[in-house]
Short mmCIF file of C-alpha atoms in Angstrom, two decimals:
data_model
loop_
_atom_site.label_atom_id
_atom_site.label_comp_id
_atom_site.label_asym_id
_atom_site.label_seq_id
_atom_site.Cartn_x
_atom_site.Cartn_y
_atom_site.Cartn_z
CA ILE A 1292 -56.44 46.94 93.19
CA ILE A 1293 -57.56 48.87 90.00
CA VAL A 1294 -60.39 46.24 89.27
CA ALA A 1295 -61.33 46.71 92.97
CA LYS A 1296 -61.80 50.19 92.71
CA ILE A 1297 -63.62 49.90 89.50
CA ILE A 1298 -66.07 47.77 91.10
CA HIS A 1299 -66.42 49.78 94.00
CA TYR A 1300 -67.19 53.04 91.88
CA ILE A 1301 -69.90 50.86 89.66
CA LYS A 1302 -71.57 49.83 92.96
CA GLN A 1303 -71.71 53.09 94.39
CA TYR A 1304 -72.69 55.15 91.39
CA GLU A 1305 -74.82 54.99 88.32
CA ASP A 1306 -72.84 57.29 86.14
CA TYR A 1307 -70.40 54.78 84.09
CA PHE A 1308 -69.87 53.67 80.75
CA GLN A 1309 -69.88 50.00 79.80
CA LYS A 1310 -66.48 48.72 78.48
CA ILE A 1311 -64.80 45.67 77.86
CA PHE A 1312 -62.05 44.44 80.01
CA ILE A 1313 -59.05 42.67 78.93
CA ILE A 1314 -57.52 40.93 81.89
CA PRO A 1315 -53.99 39.57 80.77
CA ASN A 1316 -52.66 36.25 82.59
CA ALA A 1317 -55.67 35.49 84.46
CA ASP A 1318 -53.97 32.04 85.08
CA ILE A 1319 -52.47 34.16 87.77
CA LEU A 1320 -54.90 36.02 89.34
CA PHE A 1321 -57.25 32.94 89.38
CA ASP A 1322 -54.71 30.23 90.31
CA ASN A 1323 -56.25 27.10 91.21
CA TRP A 1324 -53.78 25.99 93.64
CA TYR A 1325 -53.87 29.40 95.77
CA LEU A 1326 -57.79 29.32 95.54
CA ASP A 1327 -58.09 25.62 96.61
CA ARG A 1328 -55.31 26.10 99.20
CA PHE A 1329 -57.18 28.87 101.21
CA ASN A 1330 -60.69 27.76 101.24
CA HIS A 1331 -62.44 31.15 102.17
CA LEU A 1332 -60.84 32.32 98.80
CA ARG A 1333 -62.38 29.51 96.71
CA TYR A 1334 -65.49 30.97 95.16
CA GLY A 1335 -65.16 34.53 96.70
CA LYS A 1336 -62.42 35.91 94.69
CA ILE A 1337 -63.82 34.81 91.60
CA ASN A 1338 -67.29 36.01 92.41
CA LYS A 1339 -66.06 39.39 93.78
CA ILE A 1340 -64.24 40.22 90.58
CA ILE A 1341 -66.13 38.82 87.83
CA GLU A 1342 -69.74 38.96 88.67
CA PRO A 1343 -70.38 42.61 89.54
CA LEU A 1344 -68.83 43.60 86.09
CA GLN A 1345 -71.05 41.09 84.33
CA GLN A 1346 -74.25 42.21 86.07
CA ARG A 1347 -73.63 45.83 85.06
CA GLY A 1348 -73.15 44.92 81.54
CA PHE A 1349 -69.02 44.99 81.29
CA GLY A 1350 -67.43 42.80 78.93
CA LEU A 1351 -64.60 40.53 79.99
CA THR A 1352 -61.81 38.83 77.72
CA ILE A 1353 -59.15 36.97 79.65
CA THR A 1354 -56.13 35.66 78.36
CA SER A 1355 -54.18 32.72 80.17
CA ASN A 1356 -50.75 31.40 78.97
CA GLN A 1357 -51.42 28.14 80.97
CA ILE A 1358 -54.67 27.31 81.09
CA ARG A 1359 -54.37 24.37 83.63
CA TYR A 1360 -53.77 27.01 86.35
CA LEU A 1361 -56.96 28.50 86.02
CA HIS A 1362 -59.69 27.76 88.71
CA PRO A 1363 -62.58 25.72 87.29
CA ASN A 1364 -65.12 27.87 88.49
CA VAL A 1365 -63.67 30.89 86.40
CA PHE A 1366 -65.25 29.08 83.34
CA ASN A 1367 -68.63 29.27 84.85
CA TYR A 1368 -68.83 32.91 83.69
CA PHE A 1369 -67.17 32.57 80.25
CA ARG A 1370 -69.19 30.73 77.70
CA ASN A 1371 -66.84 31.22 74.71
CA ILE A 1372 -63.23 29.87 74.60
CA MET A 1373 -60.75 30.32 71.86
CA SER A 1374 -57.27 28.51 71.85
CA PHE A 1375 -54.28 28.94 70.08
CA ARG A 1376 -51.82 26.20 69.47
CA ALA A 1377 -51.29 24.10 72.94
CA VAL A 1378 -48.29 21.42 73.14
CA ASP A 1379 -48.28 21.07 77.01
CA SER A 1380 -50.17 17.82 77.62
CA ARG A 1381 -51.70 19.19 80.95
CA ASP A 1382 -53.15 22.12 79.21
CA ILE A 1383 -54.40 19.81 76.49
CA SER A 1384 -56.11 17.84 79.01
CA SER A 1385 -57.89 20.88 80.16
CA LEU A 1386 -58.93 22.35 77.02
CA LYS A 1387 -59.96 18.88 75.84
CA ASN A 1388 -62.65 18.97 78.65
CA MET A 1389 -63.38 22.54 78.57
CA MET A 1390 -63.92 22.71 74.62
CA ASN A 1391 -65.63 19.33 74.27
CA LEU A 1392 -62.89 17.98 72.06
CA SER A 1393 -63.13 14.35 70.98
CA GLU A 1394 -60.40 11.97 71.69
CA LEU A 1395 -62.18 8.81 71.11
CA HIS A 1396 -60.52 5.72 69.50
CA GLY A 1397 -62.26 2.80 67.69
CA VAL A 1398 -63.78 1.75 64.17
CA GLY A 1399 -66.59 3.67 63.22
CA TYR A 1400 -66.34 6.69 65.42
CA TYR A 1401 -66.42 8.95 62.28
CA SER A 1402 -66.79 6.13 59.50
CA ASN A 1403 -65.51 2.56 58.84
CA SER A 1404 -62.37 3.77 57.53
CA ARG A 1405 -61.36 6.16 60.16
CA ASN A 1406 -60.10 4.91 63.41
CA ASP A 1407 -59.20 8.19 65.05
CA SER A 1408 -60.58 11.61 65.96
CA TYR A 1409 -58.27 14.67 65.05
CA GLN A 1410 -59.19 17.54 67.08
CA ILE A 1411 -56.50 17.22 69.62
CA ASP A 1412 -53.97 16.64 66.77
CA PHE A 1413 -55.38 19.91 65.22
CA LEU A 1414 -55.19 21.61 68.47
CA ILE A 1415 -51.47 20.71 68.77
CA ASN A 1416 -50.63 21.61 65.13
CA LEU A 1417 -52.38 24.91 64.63
CA GLN A 1418 -50.43 27.49 62.69
CA GLU A 1419 -49.97 31.33 63.17
CA ARG A 1420 -53.09 32.87 62.94
CA GLU A 1421 -54.92 29.96 63.56
CA ALA A 1422 -57.28 29.31 66.29
CA LEU A 1423 -59.87 26.85 67.82
CA VAL A 1424 -62.99 28.33 68.96
CA ARG A 1425 -65.90 26.77 71.07
CA ARG A 1426 -69.06 28.92 71.20
CA ASP A 1427 -72.05 28.65 73.76
CA ASP A 1428 -74.44 28.55 70.82
CA TYR A 1429 -72.53 25.61 68.90
CA ASN A 1430 -71.75 22.41 70.34
CA GLN A 1431 -68.38 21.49 68.80
CA PRO A 1432 -65.43 23.52 68.57
CA TYR A 1433 -64.31 24.99 64.94
CA PRO A 1434 -61.09 26.38 63.48
CA ILE A 1435 -60.78 29.99 62.51
CA ILE A 1436 -58.40 31.91 60.76
CA LEU A 1437 -57.66 35.53 62.17
CA ASP A 1438 -57.14 38.25 59.50
CA ASP A 1439 -54.60 40.81 59.49
CA GLU A 1440 -56.98 43.29 61.22
CA LEU A 1441 -55.36 42.24 64.57
CA ASN A 1442 -52.47 44.30 63.71
CA HIS A 1443 -54.63 47.28 64.26
CA PHE A 1444 -54.94 46.32 67.78
CA LYS A 1445 -51.24 45.92 68.23
CA LYS A 1446 -50.71 49.70 66.84
CA MET A 1447 -53.33 51.05 69.15
CA ASP A 1448 -52.29 53.08 72.34
CA HIS A 1449 -52.86 50.78 75.19
CA LEU A 1450 -54.63 52.53 78.34
CA SER A 1451 -51.95 52.79 81.01
CA ILE A 1452 -53.54 53.55 84.38
CA VAL A 1453 -50.29 55.13 85.70
CA ASN A 1454 -50.17 57.42 82.55
CA TYR A 1455 -53.89 58.47 82.81
CA MET A 1456 -53.65 59.01 86.66
CA LEU A 1457 -50.45 61.21 86.29
CA ARG A 1458 -52.76 63.51 83.85
CA LEU A 1459 -55.15 63.67 86.66
CA GLY A 1460 -52.56 64.92 89.03
CA TYR A 1461 -51.94 61.42 90.86
CA ASP A 1462 -48.59 60.03 90.87
CA LEU A 1463 -48.62 56.24 91.26
CA THR A 1464 -45.19 55.37 90.31
CA ASP A 1465 -44.08 55.10 94.00
CA THR A 1466 -47.14 52.84 94.75
CA GLU A 1467 -47.39 50.68 92.07
#
């Protein structure tokens, strides 16, 4: 509901500041099974939420605990993908396709002495603060190590819509 109100506001008025939205648990919002079950929602829900924000310069970061549940059309709007360790075979299968991970076997793929690719094993064995990134300007994914600056974000006061609206005089606790 909050995202719908924001989209309604930016369509009606031009006096807004561009922000970066972080949508946690996007696998619930854009559930593949749910969207495919109701054909009238398949593309409409994704387009109605993501497209107006991107057209007006808003940034979007989505997180997903189980990437296999995300509808494939969501990835039409996101060019950069970052993944932490994945161990579920269904999530690995989804990430393999989206991140262009190699799984080829055979003599000579990398060299005569190497008969196996390493990228999926690397994804399974990522340690804490390590991630695999695929950017739109680089064809192959590559590993990164996140520095301790992320602790800064953990200590920040996160925006709570309920508290913000309460300061404006609206009590949303009953309607939440």
